[in-house]
XYZ file of C-alpha atoms in Angstrom:
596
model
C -54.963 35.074 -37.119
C -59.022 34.489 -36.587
C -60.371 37.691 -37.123
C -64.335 37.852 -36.383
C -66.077 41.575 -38.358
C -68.084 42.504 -35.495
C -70.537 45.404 -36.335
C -70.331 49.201 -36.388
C -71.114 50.972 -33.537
C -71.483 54.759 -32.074
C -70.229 55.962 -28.555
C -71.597 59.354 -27.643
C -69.409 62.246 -26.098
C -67.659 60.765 -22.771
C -65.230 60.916 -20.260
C -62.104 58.823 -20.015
C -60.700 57.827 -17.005
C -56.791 56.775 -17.325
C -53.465 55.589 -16.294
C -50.614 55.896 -18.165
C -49.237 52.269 -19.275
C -45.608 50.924 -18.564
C -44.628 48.439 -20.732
C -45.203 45.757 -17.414
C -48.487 47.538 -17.788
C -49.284 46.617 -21.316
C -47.426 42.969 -21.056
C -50.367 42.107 -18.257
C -53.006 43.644 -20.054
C -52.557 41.271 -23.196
C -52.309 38.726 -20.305
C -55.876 39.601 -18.880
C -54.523 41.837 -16.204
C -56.199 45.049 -15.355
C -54.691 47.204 -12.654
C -56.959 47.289 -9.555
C -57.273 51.363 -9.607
C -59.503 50.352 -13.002
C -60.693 46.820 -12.809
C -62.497 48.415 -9.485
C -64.307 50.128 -11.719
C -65.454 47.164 -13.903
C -69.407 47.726 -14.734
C -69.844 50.389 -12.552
C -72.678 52.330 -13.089
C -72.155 54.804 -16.012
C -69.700 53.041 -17.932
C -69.521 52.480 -21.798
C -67.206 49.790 -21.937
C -64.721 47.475 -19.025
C -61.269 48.687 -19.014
C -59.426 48.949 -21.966
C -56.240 49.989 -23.711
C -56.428 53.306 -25.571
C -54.346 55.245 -28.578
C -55.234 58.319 -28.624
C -53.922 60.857 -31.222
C -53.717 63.887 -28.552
C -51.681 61.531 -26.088
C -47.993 60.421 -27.102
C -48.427 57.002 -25.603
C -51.307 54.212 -24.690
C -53.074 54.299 -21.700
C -54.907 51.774 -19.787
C -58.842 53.388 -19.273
C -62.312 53.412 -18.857
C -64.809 55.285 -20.218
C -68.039 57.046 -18.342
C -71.314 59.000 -19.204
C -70.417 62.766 -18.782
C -72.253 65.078 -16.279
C -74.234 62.437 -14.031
C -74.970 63.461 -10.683
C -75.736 59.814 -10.005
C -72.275 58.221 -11.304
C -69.778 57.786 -8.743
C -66.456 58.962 -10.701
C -62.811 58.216 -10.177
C -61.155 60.385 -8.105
C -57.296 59.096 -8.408
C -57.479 58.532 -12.369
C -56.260 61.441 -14.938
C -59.445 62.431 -17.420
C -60.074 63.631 -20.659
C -63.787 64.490 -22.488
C -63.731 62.203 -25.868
C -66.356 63.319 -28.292
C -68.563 61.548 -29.706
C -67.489 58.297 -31.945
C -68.049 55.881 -34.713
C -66.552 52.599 -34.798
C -65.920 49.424 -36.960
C -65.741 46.867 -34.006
C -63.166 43.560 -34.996
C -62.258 40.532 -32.381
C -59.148 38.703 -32.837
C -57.852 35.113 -31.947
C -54.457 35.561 -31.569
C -51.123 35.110 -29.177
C -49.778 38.233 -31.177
C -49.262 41.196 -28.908
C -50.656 44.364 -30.510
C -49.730 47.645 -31.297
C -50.788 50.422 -32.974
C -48.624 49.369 -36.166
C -50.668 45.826 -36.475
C -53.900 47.675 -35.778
C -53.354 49.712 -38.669
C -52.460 47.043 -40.726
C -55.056 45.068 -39.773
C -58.155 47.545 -40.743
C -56.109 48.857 -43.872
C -56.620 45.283 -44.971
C -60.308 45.554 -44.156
C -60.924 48.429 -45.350
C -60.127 47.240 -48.836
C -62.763 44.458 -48.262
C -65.574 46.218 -46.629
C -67.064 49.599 -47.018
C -69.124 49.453 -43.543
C -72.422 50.175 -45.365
C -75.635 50.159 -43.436
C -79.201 50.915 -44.475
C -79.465 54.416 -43.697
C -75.939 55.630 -43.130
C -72.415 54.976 -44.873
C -69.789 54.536 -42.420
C -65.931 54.521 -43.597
C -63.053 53.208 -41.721
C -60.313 56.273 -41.331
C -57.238 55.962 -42.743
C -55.940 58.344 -39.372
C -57.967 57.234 -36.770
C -58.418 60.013 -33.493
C -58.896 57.043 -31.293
C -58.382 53.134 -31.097
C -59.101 51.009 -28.229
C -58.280 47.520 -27.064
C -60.286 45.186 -24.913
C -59.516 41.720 -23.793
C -62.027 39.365 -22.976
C -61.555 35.491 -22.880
C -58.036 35.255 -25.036
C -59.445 37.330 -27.236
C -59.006 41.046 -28.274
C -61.369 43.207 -29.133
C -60.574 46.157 -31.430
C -62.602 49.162 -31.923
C -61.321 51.343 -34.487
C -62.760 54.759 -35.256
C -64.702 55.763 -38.856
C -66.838 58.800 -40.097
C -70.041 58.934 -41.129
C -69.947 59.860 -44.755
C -73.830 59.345 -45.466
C -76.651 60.113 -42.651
C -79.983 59.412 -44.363
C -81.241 58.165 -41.301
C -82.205 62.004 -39.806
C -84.391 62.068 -43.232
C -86.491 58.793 -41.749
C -86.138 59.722 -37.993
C -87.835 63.717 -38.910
C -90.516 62.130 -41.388
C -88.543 64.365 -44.499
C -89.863 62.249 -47.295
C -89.132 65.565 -49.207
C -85.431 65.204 -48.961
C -85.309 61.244 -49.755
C -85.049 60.647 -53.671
C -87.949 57.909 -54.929
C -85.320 55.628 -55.881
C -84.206 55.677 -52.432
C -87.530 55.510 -51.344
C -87.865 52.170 -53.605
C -84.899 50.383 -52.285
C -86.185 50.441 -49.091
C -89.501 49.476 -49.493
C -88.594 46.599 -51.668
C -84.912 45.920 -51.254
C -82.404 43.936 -48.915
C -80.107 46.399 -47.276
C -77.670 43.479 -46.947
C -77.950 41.317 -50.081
C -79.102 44.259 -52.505
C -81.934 41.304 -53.437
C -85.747 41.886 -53.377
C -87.202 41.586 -50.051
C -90.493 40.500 -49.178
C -92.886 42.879 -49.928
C -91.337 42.892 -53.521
C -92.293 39.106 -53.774
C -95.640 39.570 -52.343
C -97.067 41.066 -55.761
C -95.574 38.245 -57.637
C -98.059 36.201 -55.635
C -100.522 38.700 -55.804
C -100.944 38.973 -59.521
C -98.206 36.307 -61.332
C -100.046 36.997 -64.511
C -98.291 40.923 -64.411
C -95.218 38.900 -64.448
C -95.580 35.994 -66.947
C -95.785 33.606 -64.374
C -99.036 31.285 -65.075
C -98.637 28.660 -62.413
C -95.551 27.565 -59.732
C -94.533 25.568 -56.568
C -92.938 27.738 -53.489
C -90.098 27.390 -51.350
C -89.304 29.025 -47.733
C -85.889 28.227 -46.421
C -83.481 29.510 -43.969
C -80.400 28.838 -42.651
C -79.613 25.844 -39.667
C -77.514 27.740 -36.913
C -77.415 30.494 -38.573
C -76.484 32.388 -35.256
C -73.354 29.984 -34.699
C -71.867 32.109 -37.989
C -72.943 34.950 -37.044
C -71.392 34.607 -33.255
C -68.065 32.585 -34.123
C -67.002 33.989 -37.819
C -68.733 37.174 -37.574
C -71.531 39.419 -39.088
C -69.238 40.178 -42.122
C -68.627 36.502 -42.835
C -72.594 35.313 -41.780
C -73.332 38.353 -44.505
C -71.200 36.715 -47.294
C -73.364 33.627 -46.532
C -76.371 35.455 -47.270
C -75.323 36.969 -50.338
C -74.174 33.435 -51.971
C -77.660 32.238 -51.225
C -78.909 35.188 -53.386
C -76.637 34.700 -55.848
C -77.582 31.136 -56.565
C -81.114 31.948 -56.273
C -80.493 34.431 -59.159
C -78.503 32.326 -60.925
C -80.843 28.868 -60.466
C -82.715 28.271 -63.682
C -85.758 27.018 -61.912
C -86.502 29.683 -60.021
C -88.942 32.416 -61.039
C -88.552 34.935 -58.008
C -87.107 35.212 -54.688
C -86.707 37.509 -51.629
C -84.780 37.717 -48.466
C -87.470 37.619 -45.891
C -85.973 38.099 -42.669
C -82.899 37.444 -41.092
C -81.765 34.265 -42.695
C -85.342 33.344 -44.181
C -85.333 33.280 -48.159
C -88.302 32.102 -50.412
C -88.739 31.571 -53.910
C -91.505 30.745 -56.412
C -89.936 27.827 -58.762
C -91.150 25.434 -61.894
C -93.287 22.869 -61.327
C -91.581 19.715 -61.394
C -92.241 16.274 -60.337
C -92.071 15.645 -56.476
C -88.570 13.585 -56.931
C -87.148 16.418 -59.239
C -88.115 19.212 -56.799
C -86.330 17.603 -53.988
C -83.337 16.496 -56.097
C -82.527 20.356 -57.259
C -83.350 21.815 -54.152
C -80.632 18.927 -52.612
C -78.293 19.910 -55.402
C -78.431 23.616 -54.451
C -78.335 23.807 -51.276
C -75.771 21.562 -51.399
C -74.036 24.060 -53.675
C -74.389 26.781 -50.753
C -72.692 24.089 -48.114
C -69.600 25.477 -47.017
C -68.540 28.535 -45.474
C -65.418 30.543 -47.136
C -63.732 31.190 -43.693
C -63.601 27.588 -42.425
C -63.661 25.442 -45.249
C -64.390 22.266 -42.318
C -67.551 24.404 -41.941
C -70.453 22.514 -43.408
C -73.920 24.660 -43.918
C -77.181 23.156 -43.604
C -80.920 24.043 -44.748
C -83.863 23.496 -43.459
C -86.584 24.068 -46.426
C -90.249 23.624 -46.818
C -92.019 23.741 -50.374
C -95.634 23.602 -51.231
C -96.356 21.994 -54.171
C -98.191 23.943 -57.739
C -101.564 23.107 -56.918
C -101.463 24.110 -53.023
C -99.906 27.010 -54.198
C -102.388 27.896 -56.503
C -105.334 27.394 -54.356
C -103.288 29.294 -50.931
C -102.422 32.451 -53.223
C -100.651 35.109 -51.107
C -101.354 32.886 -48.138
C -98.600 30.327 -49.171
C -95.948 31.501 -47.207
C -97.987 30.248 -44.167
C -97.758 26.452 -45.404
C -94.589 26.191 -46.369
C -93.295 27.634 -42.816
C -95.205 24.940 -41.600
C -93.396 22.098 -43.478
C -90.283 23.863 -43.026
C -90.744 23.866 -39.278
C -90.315 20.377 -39.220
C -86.816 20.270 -40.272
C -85.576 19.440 -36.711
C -82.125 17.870 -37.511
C -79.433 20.004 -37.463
C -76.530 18.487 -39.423
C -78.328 17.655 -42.384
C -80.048 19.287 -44.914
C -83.784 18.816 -44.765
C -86.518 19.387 -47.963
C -90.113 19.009 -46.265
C -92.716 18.809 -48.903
C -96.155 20.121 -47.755
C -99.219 18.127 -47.261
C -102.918 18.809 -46.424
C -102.303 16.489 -43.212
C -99.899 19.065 -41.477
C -102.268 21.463 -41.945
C -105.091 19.666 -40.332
C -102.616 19.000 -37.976
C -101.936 22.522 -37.113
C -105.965 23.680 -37.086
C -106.634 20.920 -34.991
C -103.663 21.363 -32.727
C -104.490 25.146 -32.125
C -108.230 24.454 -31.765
C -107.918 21.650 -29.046
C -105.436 23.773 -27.216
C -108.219 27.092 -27.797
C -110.908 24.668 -26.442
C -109.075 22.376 -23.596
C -110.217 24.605 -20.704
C -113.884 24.260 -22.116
C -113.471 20.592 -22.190
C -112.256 20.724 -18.855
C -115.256 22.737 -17.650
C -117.727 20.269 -19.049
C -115.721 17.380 -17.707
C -114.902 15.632 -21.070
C -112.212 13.544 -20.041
C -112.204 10.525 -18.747
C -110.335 7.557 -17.137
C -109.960 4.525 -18.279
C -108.270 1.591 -16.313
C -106.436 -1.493 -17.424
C -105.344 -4.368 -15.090
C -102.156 -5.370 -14.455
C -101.887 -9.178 -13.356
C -99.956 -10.968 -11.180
C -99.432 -14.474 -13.019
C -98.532 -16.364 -9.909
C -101.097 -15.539 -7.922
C -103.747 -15.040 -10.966
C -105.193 -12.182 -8.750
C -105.551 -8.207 -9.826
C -102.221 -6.345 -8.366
C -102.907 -3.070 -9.747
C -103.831 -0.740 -12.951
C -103.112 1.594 -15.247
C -105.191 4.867 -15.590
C -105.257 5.557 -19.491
C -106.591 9.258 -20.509
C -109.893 9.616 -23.124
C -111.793 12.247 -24.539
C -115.194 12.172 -24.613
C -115.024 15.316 -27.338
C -118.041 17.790 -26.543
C -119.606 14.536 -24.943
C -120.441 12.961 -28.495
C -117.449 10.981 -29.953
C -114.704 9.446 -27.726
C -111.202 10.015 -29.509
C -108.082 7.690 -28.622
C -104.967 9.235 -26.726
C -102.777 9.633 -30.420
C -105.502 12.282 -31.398
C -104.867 14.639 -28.489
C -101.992 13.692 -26.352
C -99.053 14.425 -28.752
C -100.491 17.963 -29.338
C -101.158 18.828 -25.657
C -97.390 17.478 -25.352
C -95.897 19.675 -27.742
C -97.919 22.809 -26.625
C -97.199 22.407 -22.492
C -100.877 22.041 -21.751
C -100.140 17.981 -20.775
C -99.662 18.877 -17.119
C -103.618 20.161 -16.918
C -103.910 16.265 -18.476
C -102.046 14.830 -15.736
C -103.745 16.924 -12.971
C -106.987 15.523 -14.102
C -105.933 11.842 -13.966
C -104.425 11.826 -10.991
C -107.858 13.704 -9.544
C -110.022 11.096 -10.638
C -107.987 8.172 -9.789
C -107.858 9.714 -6.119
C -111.692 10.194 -6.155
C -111.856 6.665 -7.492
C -109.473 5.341 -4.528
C -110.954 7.288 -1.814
C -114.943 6.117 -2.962
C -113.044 2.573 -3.024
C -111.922 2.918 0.610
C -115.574 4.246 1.906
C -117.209 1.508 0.195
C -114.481 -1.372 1.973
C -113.201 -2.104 -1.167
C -109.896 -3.621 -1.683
C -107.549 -1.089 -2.856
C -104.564 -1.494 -5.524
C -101.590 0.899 -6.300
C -102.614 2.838 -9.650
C -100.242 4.344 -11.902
C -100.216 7.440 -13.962
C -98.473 9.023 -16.019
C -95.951 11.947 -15.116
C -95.019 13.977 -18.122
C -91.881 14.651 -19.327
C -92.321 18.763 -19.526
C -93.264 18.848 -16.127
C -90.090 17.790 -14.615
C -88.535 21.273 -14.234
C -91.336 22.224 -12.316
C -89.970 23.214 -9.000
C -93.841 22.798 -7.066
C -94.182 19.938 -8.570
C -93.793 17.336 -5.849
C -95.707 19.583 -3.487
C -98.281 19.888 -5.652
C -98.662 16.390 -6.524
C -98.629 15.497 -2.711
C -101.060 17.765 -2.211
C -104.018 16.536 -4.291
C -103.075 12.787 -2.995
C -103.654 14.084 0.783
C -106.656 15.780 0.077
C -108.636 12.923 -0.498
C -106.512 11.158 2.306
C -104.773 8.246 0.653
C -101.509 6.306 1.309
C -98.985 7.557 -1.046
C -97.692 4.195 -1.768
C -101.505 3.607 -4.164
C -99.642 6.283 -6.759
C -97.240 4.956 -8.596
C -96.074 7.742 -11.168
C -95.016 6.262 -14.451
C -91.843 8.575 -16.270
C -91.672 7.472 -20.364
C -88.190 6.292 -20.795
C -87.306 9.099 -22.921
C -88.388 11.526 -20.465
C -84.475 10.768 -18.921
C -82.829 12.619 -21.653
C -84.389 16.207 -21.093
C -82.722 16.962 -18.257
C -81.348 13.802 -16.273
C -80.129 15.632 -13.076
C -83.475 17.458 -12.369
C -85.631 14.145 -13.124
C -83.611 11.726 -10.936
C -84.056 14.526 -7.673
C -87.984 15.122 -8.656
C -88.187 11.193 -8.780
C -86.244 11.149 -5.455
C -88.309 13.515 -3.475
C -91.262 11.792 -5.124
C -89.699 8.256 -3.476
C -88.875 9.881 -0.327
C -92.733 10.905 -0.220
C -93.245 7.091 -0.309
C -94.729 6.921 -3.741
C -94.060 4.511 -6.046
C -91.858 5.133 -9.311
C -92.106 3.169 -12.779
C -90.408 3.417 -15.986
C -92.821 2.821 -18.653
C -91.626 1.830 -22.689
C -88.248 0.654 -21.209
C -85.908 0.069 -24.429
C -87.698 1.764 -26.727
C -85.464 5.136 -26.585
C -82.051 5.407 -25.674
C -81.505 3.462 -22.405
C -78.787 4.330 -20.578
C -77.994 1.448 -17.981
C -75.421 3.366 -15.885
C -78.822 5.739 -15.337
C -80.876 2.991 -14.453
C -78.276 2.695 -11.235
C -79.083 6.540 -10.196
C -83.070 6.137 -10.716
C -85.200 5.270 -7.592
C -87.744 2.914 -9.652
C -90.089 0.474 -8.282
C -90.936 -0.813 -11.438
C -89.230 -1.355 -14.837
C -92.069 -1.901 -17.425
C -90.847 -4.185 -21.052
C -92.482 -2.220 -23.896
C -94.919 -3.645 -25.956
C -92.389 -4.031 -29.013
C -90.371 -6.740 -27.329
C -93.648 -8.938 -26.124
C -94.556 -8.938 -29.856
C -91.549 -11.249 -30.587
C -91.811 -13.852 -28.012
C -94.153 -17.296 -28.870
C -94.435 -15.716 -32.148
C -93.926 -18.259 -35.515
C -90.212 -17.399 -36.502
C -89.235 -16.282 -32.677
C -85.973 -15.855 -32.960
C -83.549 -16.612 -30.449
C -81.737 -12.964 -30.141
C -85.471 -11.637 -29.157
C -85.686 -13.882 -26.550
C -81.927 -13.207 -25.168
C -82.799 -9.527 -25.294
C -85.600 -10.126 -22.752
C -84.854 -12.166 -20.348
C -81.472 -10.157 -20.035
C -84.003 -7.115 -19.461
C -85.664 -8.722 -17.194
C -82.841 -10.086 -14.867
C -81.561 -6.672 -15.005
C -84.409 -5.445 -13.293
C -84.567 -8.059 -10.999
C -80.661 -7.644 -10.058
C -81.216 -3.562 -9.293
C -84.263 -4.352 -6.677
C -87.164 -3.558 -9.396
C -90.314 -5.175 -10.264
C -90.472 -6.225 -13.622
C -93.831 -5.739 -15.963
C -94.479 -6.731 -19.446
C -96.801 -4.980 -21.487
C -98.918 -5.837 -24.261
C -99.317 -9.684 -23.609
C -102.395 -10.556 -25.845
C -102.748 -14.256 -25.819
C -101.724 -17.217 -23.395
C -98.378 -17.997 -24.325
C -96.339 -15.078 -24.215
C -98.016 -14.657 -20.958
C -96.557 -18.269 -20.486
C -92.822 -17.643 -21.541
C -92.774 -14.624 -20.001
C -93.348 -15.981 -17.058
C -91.065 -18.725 -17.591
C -88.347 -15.798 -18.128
C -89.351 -14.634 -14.539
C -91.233 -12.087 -15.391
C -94.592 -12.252 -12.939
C -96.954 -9.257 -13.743
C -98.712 -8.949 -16.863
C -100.112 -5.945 -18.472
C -102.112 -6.444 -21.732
C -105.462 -7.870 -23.812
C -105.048 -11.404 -23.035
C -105.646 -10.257 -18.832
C -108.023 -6.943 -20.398
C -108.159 -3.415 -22.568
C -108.494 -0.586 -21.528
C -111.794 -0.136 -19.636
C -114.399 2.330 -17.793
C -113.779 2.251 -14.439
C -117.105 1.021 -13.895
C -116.607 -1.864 -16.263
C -113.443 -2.231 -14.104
C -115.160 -2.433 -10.751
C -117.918 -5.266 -12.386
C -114.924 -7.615 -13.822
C -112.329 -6.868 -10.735
């Protein structure tokens, strides 16, 4: 039997509405099935709980009820249902996995056994599970049952905090709760914050600190239960308490922990933090379980120098624990936080960089070799930072990615390269399809295709001059939504590329769904073809790539040619437009108009 320790709960003075039960009755309620005079009554307005199966000490047998707010002009109430007022209630709240049909007998036997185990403490009250309960309900949900079984209060402290009576609240208890974990019994917090605040009061001359917390810590809590995900937490203080490395710790938060440790060698830090988590890996209710941490640690002389403000850092290099079935030890570095300040400043200053119209377009050709004519370009994003120093995409783009603010980047490109077009067509000049990029975060953007139309007709162009490039990994956000944005896109007679094809995880029976124009050969493969030492797997890889565009209907580009002979074999492999150095870089569009 799976038996998941909800939490403890209070249900004020009600009203039950009820049936009495046959044993038919009871046989389709541990089946799922509610009689219709109740299930009618299923979230109604008013209600405490769905229908459930009751054993109540002033009834002789269960009945089959619901339960309503007393007195409430606005409820509508049963008006074919027996009734009785239940006062008001405590309750330790169990579910069960389990094809055994209850009654009152296993119920008892059930929280007899975890009564023994658990004393129901909370932080202000004590609540204890009675050995002759007044009331015990049932509710089934999903296969499961749901057991709410009635305690007392033994312990209100909680009136003392609610009424501001400091008087009545000993100094010890004051103590615990200022600087004690209600759960663990550790140090909290604000205990740890005057070991960083003055280590010298504590012996402590110099040390390296940890955060932590816990990788799905929620799954535990949700599938084995608050009872269980508390056990967890108190093994992680005990082996912080018991760790001979460790000068002081604290339960933050939820399942956040930190700890001031000895300095040791980079290699030795991460080798005992390894060695305890490790230590802290499995969960006692489902030994198949496996726990995983996700820590960040900043190093003695960071430490030193952040003082009180250390916690900040190492949340930062804990942050970037993103894999969830492993255990990950981040060590902190002065780059992640230039990262962060510069991140968080560009994103503070993009809409005055936008104002003073600091970004700019670049362009770079794409060639048809055949022909040896111009067949269309690329629009590359720069920054022209407060008009003094020009910064490459790498500095900016990846930040304005991560923090949504890449669609105002987008917006702007595909602006300018409709100005561009439209001053091309006014001035007789030929005009070639120009791609830009169409980020990833985006895609879930209902408006989006309207919106995109809508700056192309303003300035009165065919669609078919836009081709909007999607980043291969793009696909894997959400595949369903991206194929019917690039589909209304298509329908709207734009074009549609693929850029960095095989760089991510390509997924050819998703090439078949995608309405592309254009599959573009990343820059990676390119770089192995008339090379010294080409080998001969390189070369099968792309010209399979590229008759696997041509067999689907696509266009096939390779990017990052830089001298005459890949251009050469590529097109030798079939491959007829060209995107890279040898043909041109990135340019101004200006410099683009001269050459073109």
């Amino acid at each position: 039997m799976f038996i998941n320790k909800l939490n403890q709960l209070y249900k004020p003075t009600r009203t039950l509405f009820y049936m009495e039960a046959s044993d038919s009755d009871l046989d389709a309620f541990y089946m799922g099935i509610i009689p219709e005079a109740l299930e009618k009554y299923r979230s109604s307005f008013g209600t405490y709980d769905c229908p459930g199966l009751f054993y109540l000490k002033d009834l002789s047998k269960p009945v089959i009820g619901i339960e309503f707010r007393s007195n409430d002009g606005s409820v509508n109430y049963p008006k074919d249902l027996k009734q009785m007022t239940l006062q008001e209630s405590f309750f330790y709240s169990v579910e069960i996995d389990s094809d055994i049909k209850l009654n009152l007998k296993i119920i008892n036997d059930l929280f007899e056994k975890i009564a023994a185990d658990d004393d129901a403490h909370r932080i202000y009250t004590d609540l204890t599970i009675k050995s002759d309960p007044g009331i015990v309900s049932v509710f089934e949900d999903y296969k499961k049952s749901r057991i709410l079984y009635e305690g007392r209060v033994d312990q209100d402290r909680a009136k003392d905090v609610i009424n501001q009576n400091s008087e009545n609240l000993e100094k010890k208890d004051l103590y615990e709760l200022a600087f004690r974990d209600q759960i663990t019994g550790h140090y909290n917090w604000n205990h740890l914050v005057s070991y960083l605040e003055m280590p010298m009061d504590h012996g402590i001359s110099d040390y390296a600190f940890v955060h932590f917390d816990i990788k799905e810590f929620r799954v535990i809590n949700e599938v084995y239960g608050h009872i269980a995900a508390n056990k967890v937490l108190c093994n992680v203080v005990k082996a912080m308490q018991k760790a001979d490395f460790v000068y002081a710790s604290a339960r933050c938060h939820n399942d956040n922990f930190a700890m001031m440790i000895r300095d040791m060698p980079e290699k030795e830090t991460v080798s005992k933090l390894m060695k305890f988590f490790e230590g802290l890996s499995h969960l006692e209710e489902d030994e198949n379980y496996r726990i995983y941490y996700r820590c960040g640690v900043v190093p003695m002389q960071k430490s030193m120098l952040l003082g009180n403000r250390v916690a900040d850092a190492a949340k930062m290099a804990q942050a970037l624990g993103t894999d969830y079935y492993k255990t990950e030890v981040t060590i902190y570095t002065d780059k992640m936080h230039d990262d962060v300040s510069w991140a968080n400043f560009i994103k503070a200053y993009l809409e005055t960089a936008i104002l003073n119209d600091e970004f700019v377009v670049y362009l770079q050709p794409k060639f048809n070799v055949e022909k040896n004519t111009v067949c269309g370009a690329e629009a590359l994003i720069r920054w022209n930072y407060k008009n003094r120093d020009f910064l490459p995409p790498g500095r900016f783009v990846p930040f304005f990615e991560k923090n949504g603010s890449i669609g105002k980047i987008d917006d702007i490109v595909l602006n300018k390269v409709c100005r561009m077009l439209a001053r091309w067509k006014d001035e007789g000049k030929r005009l070639i399809p120009i791609s830009v990029n169409l980020s990833r975060s985006r895609l879930n953007d209902k408006s989006l295709t309207d919106n995109l139309t809508s700056v192309v007709d303003e300035f009165g162009l065919p669609h078919e001059l836009i081709d909007f490039e999607l980043t291969e990994s793009a696909a894997y956000d959400n595949t369903e939504e991206m194929i019917k944005v690039l589909e209304n896109l298509k329908s709207r007679g734009f074009k549609i590329s693929m850029d960095d094809f095989g760089t991510g995880y390509s997924s050819f029976s998703l090439l078949t769904q995608m309405p592309l124009d254009t599959l573009k050969i990343d820059k990676s493969f390119v770089d192995n073809i008339a090379v010294d030492g080409e080998k001969k797997e390189d070369i099968a890889v792309i010209r399979h790539i590229i008759g696997l565009a041509k067999e689907l209907g696509f266009e096939c580009l390779a990017e990052g040619a830089e001298h005459k002979e890949q251009v050469d074999r590529l097109f030798e492999f079939g491959c007829n437009k060209i995107q890279g150095y040898y043909y041109g870089k990135p340019m101004s569009i200006q410099e683009f108009e001269s050459k073109f």
